[in-house]
Amino acid sequence: MDSDIQLLLHLQEIDQEISRIEKRLKEIPEEIERLKKEKEDLVFRFEKVHTDLKRLEALKREKELDIQTYEDRIQKIQESLDRVRTNEEYKALLREKAQAEEMIMEIEDEILAIMEDIENLKKEEEELKAVIEKEKEKYDQLIREKEEEMASLKARLEELRAEREEFIKQIRPPLLSKYELIRKKRGTALAVVDSDTCTGCFLIIPPKIYSSLVKGQQLLTCPHCGRFLLYQSK
Ligand SMILES: [Zn+2]
């Protein structure tokens, strides 16, 4: 009986390692996806700043051309002013000139605001440029590490599955079936007894069963959760 429980204990150790690895193998791809997303966001942020900058610079050039157009108009008005005959015409031209000057001032204000935005974006672009290569490398490195971890876990899992297949040959089929059944139901099929408590369900084991356990005469299960009980004398 002692060897039965020892066999089951070892089987449980194998199974628990298999479960841990399987769980981890499910987590890693999600972690890799998250890292890839973060890296993409970083690149995207840089590209967005870059395109915003280009767009603002184009806008600034456009506004400067608008100013040029108004200045040309003022120049023409100036020339016309020398040639006008009537007072009405003169006044009309002056109004037009004042309007053009006002427009220029407005556009100049707009250009100033654009220049401020450009300056801020340039600063941001510089800052991002300084970190982006390093950050990208960092992400690539982390992704590589996760992929390596996954590869080595997959190899270990295969090893364990082969080991398990070989190992269960030593266990009597009915015992193995019972083990599998409890494991399916409870997650683990074997629980250590601590004082008089089953550490699988944390309920107290009846004294009769407990004393049999201590004597180590037979393979016993917890009357509450059904797990095989492992008594370790201290
Ligand atoms: Zn129990």
Short mmCIF file of N, CA and C in Angstrom, two decimals, residues 16-17 21 28 62 68 74 87 101 113 125 161 167 177 199 227:
data_model
loop_
_atom_site.label_atom_id
_atom_site.label_comp_id
_atom_site.label_asym_id
_atom_site.label_seq_id
_atom_site.Cartn_x
_atom_site.Cartn_y
_atom_site.Cartn_z
N GLN A 16 0.72 17.75 -11.86
CA GLN A 16 0.69 19.16 -11.46
C GLN A 16 1.66 19.97 -12.30
N GLU A 17 2.79 19.39 -12.62
CA GLU A 17 3.73 20.12 -13.48
C GLU A 17 3.13 20.29 -14.88
N ILE A 21 2.37 23.89 -16.69
CA ILE A 21 2.92 24.20 -18.01
C ILE A 21 1.79 24.53 -18.99
N ILE A 28 1.13 32.70 -22.20
CA ILE A 28 2.22 33.34 -22.95
C ILE A 28 1.76 33.98 -24.27
N GLU A 62 0.76 77.26 -46.48
CA GLU A 62 -0.47 77.72 -47.12
C GLU A 62 -0.86 79.11 -46.61
N GLN A 68 0.87 86.42 -48.63
CA GLN A 68 1.49 86.94 -49.86
C GLN A 68 0.42 87.48 -50.81
N ILE A 74 -2.69 94.51 -51.60
CA ILE A 74 -2.43 95.83 -51.01
C ILE A 74 -1.53 96.65 -51.93
N ASN A 87 -13.56 110.73 -55.07
CA ASN A 87 -13.44 110.53 -53.63
C ASN A 87 -14.02 109.16 -53.23
N GLU A 101 -5.40 94.30 -44.76
CA GLU A 101 -4.45 94.40 -43.65
C GLU A 101 -4.96 93.63 -42.43
N ALA A 113 0.03 80.57 -33.84
CA ALA A 113 -0.52 79.42 -33.11
C ALA A 113 0.00 78.12 -33.72
N GLU A 125 8.37 64.79 -30.92
CA GLU A 125 9.00 63.91 -31.91
C GLU A 125 10.44 63.56 -31.50
N ARG A 161 4.80 14.23 -20.72
CA ARG A 161 3.73 13.35 -21.20
C ARG A 161 4.27 11.95 -21.49
N PHE A 167 5.27 5.93 -16.85
CA PHE A 167 5.13 5.76 -15.41
C PHE A 167 3.85 5.04 -15.02
N SER A 177 -7.58 4.25 -12.64
CA SER A 177 -8.90 4.75 -13.04
C SER A 177 -9.50 5.61 -11.94
N THR A 199 -5.86 18.25 3.49
CA THR A 199 -5.52 19.55 2.90
C THR A 199 -6.15 19.75 1.52
N ARG A 227 -10.51 12.30 -2.01
CA ARG A 227 -9.10 12.24 -2.43
C ARG A 227 -8.35 11.15 -1.65
#
